[in-house]
Coordinates of C-alpha atoms in Angstrom, one line a residue:
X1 CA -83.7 47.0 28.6
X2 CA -86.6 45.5 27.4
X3 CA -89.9 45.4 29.4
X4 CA -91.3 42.0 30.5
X5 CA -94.4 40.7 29.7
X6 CA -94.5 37.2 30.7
X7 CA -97.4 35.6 33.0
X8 CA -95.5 36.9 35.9
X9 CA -94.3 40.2 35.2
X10 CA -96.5 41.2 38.7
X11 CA -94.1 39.8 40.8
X12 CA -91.0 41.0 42.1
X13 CA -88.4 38.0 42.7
X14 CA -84.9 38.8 45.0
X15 CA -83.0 35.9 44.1
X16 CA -80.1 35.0 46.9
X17 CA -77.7 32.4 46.6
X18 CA -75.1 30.9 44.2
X19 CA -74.2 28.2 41.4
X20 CA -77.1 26.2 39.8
X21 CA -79.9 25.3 41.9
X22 CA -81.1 28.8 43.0
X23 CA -80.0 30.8 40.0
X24 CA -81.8 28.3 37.7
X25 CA -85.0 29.1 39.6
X26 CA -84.7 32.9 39.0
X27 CA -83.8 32.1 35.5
X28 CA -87.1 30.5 35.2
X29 CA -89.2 33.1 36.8
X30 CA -87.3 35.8 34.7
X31 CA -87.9 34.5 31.7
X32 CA -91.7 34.1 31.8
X33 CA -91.4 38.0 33.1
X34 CA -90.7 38.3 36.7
X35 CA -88.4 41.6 37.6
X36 CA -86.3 39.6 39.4
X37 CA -83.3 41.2 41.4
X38 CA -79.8 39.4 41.8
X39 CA -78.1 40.0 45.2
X40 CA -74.7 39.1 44.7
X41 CA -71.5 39.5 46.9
X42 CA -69.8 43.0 45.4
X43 CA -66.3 42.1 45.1
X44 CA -66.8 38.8 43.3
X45 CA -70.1 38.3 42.1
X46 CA -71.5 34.4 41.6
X47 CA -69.1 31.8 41.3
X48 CA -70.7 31.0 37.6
X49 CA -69.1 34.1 36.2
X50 CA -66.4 32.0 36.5
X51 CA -67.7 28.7 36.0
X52 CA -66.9 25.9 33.4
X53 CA -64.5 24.5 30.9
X54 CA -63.6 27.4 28.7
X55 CA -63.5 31.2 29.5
X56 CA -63.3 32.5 26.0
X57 CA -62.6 36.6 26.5
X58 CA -61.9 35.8 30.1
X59 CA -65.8 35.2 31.0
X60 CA -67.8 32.4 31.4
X61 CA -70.4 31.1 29.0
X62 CA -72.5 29.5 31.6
X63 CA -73.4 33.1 33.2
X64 CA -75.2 35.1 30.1
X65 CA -77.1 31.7 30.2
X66 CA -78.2 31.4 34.1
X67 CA -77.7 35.4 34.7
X68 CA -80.5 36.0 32.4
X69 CA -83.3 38.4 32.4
X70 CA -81.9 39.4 35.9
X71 CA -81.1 42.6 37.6
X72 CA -77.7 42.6 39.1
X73 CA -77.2 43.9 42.4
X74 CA -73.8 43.8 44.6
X75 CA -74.5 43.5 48.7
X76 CA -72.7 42.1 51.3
X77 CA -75.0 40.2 53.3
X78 CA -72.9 39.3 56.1
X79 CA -72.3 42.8 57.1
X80 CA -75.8 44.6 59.2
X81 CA -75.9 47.3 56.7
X82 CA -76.2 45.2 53.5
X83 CA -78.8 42.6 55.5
X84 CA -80.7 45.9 56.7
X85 CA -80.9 46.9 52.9
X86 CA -81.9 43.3 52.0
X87 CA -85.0 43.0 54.4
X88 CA -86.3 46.7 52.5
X89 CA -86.1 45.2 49.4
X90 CA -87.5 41.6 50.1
X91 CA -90.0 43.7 52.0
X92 CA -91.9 45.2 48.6
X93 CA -91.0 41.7 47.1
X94 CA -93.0 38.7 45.9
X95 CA -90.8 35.9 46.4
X96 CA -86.9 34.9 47.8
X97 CA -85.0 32.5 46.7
X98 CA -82.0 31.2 48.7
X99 CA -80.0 27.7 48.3
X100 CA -77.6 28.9 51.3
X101 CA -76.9 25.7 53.8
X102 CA -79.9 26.1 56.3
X103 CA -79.4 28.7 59.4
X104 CA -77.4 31.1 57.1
X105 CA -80.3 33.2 56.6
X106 CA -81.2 33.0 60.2
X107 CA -77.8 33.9 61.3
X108 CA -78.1 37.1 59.1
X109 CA -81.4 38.1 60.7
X110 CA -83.0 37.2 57.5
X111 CA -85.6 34.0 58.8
X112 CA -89.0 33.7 57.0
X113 CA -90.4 34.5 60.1
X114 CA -88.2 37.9 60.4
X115 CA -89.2 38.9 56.8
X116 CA -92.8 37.6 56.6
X117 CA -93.0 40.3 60.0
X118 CA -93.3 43.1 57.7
X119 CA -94.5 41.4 54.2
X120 CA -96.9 38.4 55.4
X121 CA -97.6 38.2 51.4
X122 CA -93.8 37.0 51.2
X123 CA -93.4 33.2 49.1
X124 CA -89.7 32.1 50.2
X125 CA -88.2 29.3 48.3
X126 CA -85.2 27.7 50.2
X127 CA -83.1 25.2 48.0
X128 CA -80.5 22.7 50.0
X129 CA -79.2 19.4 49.8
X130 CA -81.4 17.7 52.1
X131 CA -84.0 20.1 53.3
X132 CA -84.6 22.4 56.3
X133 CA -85.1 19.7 58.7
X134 CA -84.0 16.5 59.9
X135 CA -80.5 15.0 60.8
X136 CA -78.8 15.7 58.1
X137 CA -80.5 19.5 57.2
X138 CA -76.7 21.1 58.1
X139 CA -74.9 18.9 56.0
X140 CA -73.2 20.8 52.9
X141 CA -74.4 19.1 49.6
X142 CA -74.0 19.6 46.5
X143 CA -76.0 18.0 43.2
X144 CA -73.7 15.2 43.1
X145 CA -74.8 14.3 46.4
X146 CA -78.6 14.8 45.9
X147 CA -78.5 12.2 42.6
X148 CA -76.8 9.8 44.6
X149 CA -79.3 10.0 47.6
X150 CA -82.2 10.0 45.3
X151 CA -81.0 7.1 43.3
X152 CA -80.4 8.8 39.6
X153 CA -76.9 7.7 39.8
X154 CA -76.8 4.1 41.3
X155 CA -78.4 3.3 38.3
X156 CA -77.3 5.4 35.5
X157 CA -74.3 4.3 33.2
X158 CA -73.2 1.1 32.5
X159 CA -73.7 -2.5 34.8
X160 CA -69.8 -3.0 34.6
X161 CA -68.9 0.2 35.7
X162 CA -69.0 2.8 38.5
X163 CA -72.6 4.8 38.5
X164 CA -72.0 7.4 35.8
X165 CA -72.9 11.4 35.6
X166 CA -75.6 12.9 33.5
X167 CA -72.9 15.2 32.1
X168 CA -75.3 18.1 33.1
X169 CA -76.1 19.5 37.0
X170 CA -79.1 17.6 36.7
X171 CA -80.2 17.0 40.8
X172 CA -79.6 21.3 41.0
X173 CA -81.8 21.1 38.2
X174 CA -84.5 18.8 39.4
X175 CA -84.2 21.2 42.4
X176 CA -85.1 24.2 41.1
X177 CA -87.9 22.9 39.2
X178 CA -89.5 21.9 42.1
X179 CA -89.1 24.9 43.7
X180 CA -90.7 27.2 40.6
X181 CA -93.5 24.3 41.2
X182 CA -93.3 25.6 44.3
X183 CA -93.3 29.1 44.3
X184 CA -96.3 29.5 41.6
X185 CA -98.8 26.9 43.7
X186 CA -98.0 29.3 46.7
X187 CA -99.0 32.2 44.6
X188 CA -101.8 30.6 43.4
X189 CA -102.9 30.0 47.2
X190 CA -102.0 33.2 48.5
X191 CA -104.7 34.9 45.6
X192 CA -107.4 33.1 48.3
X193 CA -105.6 33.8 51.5
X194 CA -103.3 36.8 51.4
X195 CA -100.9 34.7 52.8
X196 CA -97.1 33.5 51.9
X197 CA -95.6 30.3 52.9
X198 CA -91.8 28.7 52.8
X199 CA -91.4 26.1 49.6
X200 CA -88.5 23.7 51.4
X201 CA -87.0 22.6 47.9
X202 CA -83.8 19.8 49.0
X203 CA -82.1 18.2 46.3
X204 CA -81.9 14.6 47.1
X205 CA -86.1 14.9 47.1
X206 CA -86.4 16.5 44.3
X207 CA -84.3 13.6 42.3
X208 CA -86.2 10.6 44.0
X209 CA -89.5 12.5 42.4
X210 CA -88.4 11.1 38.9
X211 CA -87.4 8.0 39.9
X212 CA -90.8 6.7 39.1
X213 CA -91.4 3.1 40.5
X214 CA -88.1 2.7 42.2
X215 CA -88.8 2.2 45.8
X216 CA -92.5 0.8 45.0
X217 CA -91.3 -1.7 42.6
X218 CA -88.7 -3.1 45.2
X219 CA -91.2 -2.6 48.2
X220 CA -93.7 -5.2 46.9
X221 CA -91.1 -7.4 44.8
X222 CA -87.8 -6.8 46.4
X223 CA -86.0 -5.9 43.4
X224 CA -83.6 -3.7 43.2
X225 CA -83.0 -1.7 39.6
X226 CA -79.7 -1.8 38.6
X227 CA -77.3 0.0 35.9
X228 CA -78.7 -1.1 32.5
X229 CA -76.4 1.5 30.0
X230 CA -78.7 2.5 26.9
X231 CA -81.3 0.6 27.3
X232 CA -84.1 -0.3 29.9
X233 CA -84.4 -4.0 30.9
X234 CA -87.7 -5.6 29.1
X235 CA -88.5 -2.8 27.2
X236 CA -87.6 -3.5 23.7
X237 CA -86.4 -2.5 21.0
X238 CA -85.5 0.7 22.5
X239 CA -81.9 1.4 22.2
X240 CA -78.8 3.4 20.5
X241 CA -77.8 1.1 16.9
X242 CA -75.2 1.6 14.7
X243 CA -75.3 2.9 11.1
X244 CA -72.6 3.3 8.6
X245 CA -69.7 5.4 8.7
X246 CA -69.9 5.3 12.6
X247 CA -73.0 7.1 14.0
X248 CA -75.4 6.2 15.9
X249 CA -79.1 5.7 15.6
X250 CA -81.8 5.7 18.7
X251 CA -85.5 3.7 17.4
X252 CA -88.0 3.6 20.0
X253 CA -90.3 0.2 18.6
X254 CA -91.4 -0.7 21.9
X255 CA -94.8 -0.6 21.7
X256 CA -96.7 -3.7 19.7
X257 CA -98.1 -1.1 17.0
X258 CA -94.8 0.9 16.5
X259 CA -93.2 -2.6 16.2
X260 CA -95.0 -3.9 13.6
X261 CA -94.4 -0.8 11.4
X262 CA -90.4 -1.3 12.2
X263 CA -90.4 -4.9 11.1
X264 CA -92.0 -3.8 7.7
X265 CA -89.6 -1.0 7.5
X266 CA -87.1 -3.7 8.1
X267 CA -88.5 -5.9 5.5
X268 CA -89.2 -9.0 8.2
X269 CA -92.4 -10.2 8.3
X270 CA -91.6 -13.3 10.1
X271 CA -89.7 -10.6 13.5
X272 CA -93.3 -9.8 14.2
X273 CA -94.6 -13.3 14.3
X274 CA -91.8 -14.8 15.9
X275 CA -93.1 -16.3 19.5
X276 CA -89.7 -14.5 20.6
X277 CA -90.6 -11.3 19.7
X278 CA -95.1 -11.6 19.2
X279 CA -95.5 -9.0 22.1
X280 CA -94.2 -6.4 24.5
X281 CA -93.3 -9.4 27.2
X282 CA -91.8 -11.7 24.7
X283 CA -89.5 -8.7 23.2
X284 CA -88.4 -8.1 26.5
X285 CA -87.2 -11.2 27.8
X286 CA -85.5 -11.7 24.4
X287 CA -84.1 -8.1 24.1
X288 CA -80.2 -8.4 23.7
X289 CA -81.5 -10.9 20.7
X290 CA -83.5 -8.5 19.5
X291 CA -81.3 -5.9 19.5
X292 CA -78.3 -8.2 17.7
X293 CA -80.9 -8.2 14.9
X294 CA -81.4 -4.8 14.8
X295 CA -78.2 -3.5 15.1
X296 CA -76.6 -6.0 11.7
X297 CA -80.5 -4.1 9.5
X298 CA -79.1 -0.6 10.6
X299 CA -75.2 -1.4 10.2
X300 CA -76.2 -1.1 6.1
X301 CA -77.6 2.2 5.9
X302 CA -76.2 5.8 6.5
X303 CA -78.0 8.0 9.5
X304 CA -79.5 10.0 7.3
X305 CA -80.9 7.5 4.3
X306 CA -82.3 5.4 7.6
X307 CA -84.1 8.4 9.2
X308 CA -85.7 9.1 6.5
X309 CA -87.1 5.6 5.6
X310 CA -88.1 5.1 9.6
X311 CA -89.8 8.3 9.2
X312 CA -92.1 7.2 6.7
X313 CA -92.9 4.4 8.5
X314 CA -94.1 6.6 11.5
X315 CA -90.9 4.6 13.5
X316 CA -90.0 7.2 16.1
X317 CA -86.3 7.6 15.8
X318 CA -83.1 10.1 16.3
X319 CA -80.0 11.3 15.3
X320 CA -77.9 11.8 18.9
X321 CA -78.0 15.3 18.7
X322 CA -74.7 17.9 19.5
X323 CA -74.6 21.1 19.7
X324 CA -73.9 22.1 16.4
X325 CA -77.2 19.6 15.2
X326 CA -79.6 21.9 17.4
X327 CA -78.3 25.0 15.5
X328 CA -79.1 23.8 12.0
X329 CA -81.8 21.6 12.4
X330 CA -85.4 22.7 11.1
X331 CA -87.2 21.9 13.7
X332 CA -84.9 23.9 16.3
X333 CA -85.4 26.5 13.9
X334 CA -89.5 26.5 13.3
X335 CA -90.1 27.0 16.9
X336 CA -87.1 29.2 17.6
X337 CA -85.8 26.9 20.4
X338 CA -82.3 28.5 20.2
X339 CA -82.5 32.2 20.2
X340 CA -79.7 34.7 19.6
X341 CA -79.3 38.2 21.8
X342 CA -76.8 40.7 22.3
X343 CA -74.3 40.2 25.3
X344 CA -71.7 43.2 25.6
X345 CA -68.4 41.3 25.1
X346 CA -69.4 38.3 23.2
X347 CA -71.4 39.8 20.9
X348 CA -74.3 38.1 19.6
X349 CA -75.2 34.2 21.2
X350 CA -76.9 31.9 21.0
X351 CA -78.4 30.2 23.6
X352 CA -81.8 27.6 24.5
X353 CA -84.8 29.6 24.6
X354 CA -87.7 29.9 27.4
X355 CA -89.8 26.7 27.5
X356 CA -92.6 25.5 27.8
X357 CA -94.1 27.7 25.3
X358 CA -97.3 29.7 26.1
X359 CA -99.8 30.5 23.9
X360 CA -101.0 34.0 24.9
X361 CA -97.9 35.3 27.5
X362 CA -94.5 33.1 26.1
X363 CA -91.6 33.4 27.8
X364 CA -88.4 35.4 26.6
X365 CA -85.2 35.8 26.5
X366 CA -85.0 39.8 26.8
X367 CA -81.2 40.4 28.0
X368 CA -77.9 37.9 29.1
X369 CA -76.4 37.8 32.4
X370 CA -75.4 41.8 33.1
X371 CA -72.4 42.4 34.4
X372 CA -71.5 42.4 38.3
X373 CA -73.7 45.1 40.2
X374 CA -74.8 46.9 37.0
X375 CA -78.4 47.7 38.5
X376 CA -77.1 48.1 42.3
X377 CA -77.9 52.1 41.8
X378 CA -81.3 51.7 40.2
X379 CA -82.4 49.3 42.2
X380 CA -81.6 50.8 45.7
X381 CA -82.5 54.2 44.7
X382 CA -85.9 53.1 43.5
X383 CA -86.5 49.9 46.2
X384 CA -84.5 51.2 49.0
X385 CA -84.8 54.9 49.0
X386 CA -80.9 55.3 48.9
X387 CA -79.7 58.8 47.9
X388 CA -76.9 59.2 45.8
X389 CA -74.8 60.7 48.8
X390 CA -75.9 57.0 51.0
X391 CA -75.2 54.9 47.6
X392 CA -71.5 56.7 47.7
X393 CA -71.0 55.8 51.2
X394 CA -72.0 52.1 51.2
X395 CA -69.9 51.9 48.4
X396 CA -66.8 53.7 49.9
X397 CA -67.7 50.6 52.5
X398 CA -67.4 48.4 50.1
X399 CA -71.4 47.2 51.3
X400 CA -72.2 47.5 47.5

């Protein structure tokens, strides 16, 4: 196993919880070096072992994604024994992390206020749907629920259609981010005041945080934003066009400078004169025009022969990428965005990397998910102070 040596490999994370938003935040804080311990139930581990379309070999590749750089350890915390065995450990750590509904951890005797009794240095990060207090704190909710609440999906997808998806978990996401904002602003504080603090991470906040003007814009004008598909109203061009053979092309020529080198790319002088399309307002209250024209220029050429012309024009433009384009593009390559390691049934994989990228301490992927409870013994022998004879019996319990 290699040894960390990220910015945080001082601090000792036990990650609790399940799914996306709380095991996203340990991934985080693993990569950039944090020992961070996974409690997991012991006869089924997290339900993304299991998790996604496609189980090739029987296991799930979402868990040597999420599961990385991560100590395994298999405790049932609704029993006494495992929550007794849980306050030790938290008690030499830096940081929890829990996204159980609020009043789990105080119905297993596990409440900031219990643990911070014995480690008042202890940063706890609790992840829910709607936060650890007001009316609707003990509601279940999922990330589905936080983008709707926080307004990502009222207005994503197309205007004729039902609110669409991002196709990724992105409110358990958004979540976890925040709460890795969270957790390293509280560390910061606690190197003036030798004190921890609770980081109340709910989804449906952590979603309306990107939703950038949303409720200001209609507070002073009364509008209301509405689903706009690929493009964003009065900013134009800025859109998906077709090229030959069927693909698809995004140009970003929004911006007065960037559109005048677009209409000389496009050989049209007379686009950037045009009283329709002179400046930033005038392009966007004629976009669907705009974009008619643009979309007949970039029907003639092939995605590649037309990203190579825009780039010489210093047009910012893209390919839509796939999987299979981040693995053999250069740039993907040149800053090793995608990174391959060793998991013990798949072999080698390939997966994203640790970003942002650091200068001095980077981030790393060091090891994939490990399998169910494969550091239980190491880490309650050496955390816990559990003899082999007390590991045999908790185990016999089926507590580990």
């Amino acid at each position: 196993m290699t040894i960390a040596q990220g910015p945080l490999s001082d601090v000792v994370v036990i990650e609790m919880g399940s799914l996306i938003a709380g095991p996203f935040a340990g991934q985080i804080l693993g990569d950039f070096g944090a020992e961070v311990i996974k409690i997991e139930d012991p006869k089924v581990g997290d339900p993304m072992r299991q998790w996604g379309r496609s189980l090739p070999k029987g296991q799930s590749p979402w868990w040597p994604v999420i599961g990385r750089n991560k100590k395994s350890v298999g405790l049932d915390l609704r029993r006494p024994e495992g929550q007794a065995i849980a306050k030790a450990l938290i008690a030499q750590a830096d940081v929890v992390i829990e996204n159980f509904r609020p009043g789990a951890m105080e119905k297993w005797g596990l409440s900031y206020e219990t643990l911070s009794a014995d480690n008042p240095k202890l940063v706890m990060a609790r992840i829910s749907g709607f936060g650890q207090t007001g009316p609707y704190a003990s509601r279940a909710g999922y990330g589905l629920i936080g983008e709707a609440m926080g307004g990502l999906r009222y207005v994503t997808g197309e205007p004729d259609r039902p609110p669409a998806r991002a196709g990724i978990s992105i409110g358990d996401s958004l979540a976890a981010m925040h709460a890795v904002m969270g957790i390293t602003m509280a560390l910061h504080e606690r190197e003036r005041t030798g004190k921890g603090q609770v980081i109340d991470a709910a989804l449906y906040e952590s979603v309306l945080a990107v939703m950038e003007n949303l409720v200001t814009e209609y507070d002073l004008t009364g509008y209301v934003r509405e689903r706009s598909g690929s493009v964003l109203p009065g900013i134009a061009p800025s859109n998906a066009y077709p090229c030959a053979g069927g693909d698809l092309i995004l140009i970003g020529g929004n911006g007065d400078t960037v559109y005048a080198r677009l209409t000389d790319a496009m050989e049209r002088p007379d686009l950037k004169s045009d009283p329709k399309f002179v400046d930033h307002a005038s392009r966007g209250a004629n976009q669907r025009e705009l974009d008619t024209i643009i979309a007949e220029w970039t029907s003639g050429f092939a995605l590649s022969d037309l990203l190579a012309l825009l780039e010489t024009k210093g047009v910012p433009a893209s390919r839509v990428f796939r999987a299979p384009d981040m693995l053999e593009d250069p740039q993907f390559q040149a800053r090793d965005s995608i990174v391959t390691t060793d998991h013990p049934v798949f072999g080698a994989i390939r997966m994203q990397n640790a970003f942002p990228k650091l200068s001095r301490t980077p981030g790393s992927v060091r090891w994939p998910g490990p399998v169910l409870g494969a550091h239980t013994d190491e880490v309650l022998r050496a955390r816990a102070g559990c003899s082999n004879e007390r590991l045999a019996e908790l185990r016999a319990r089926a507590i580990i």
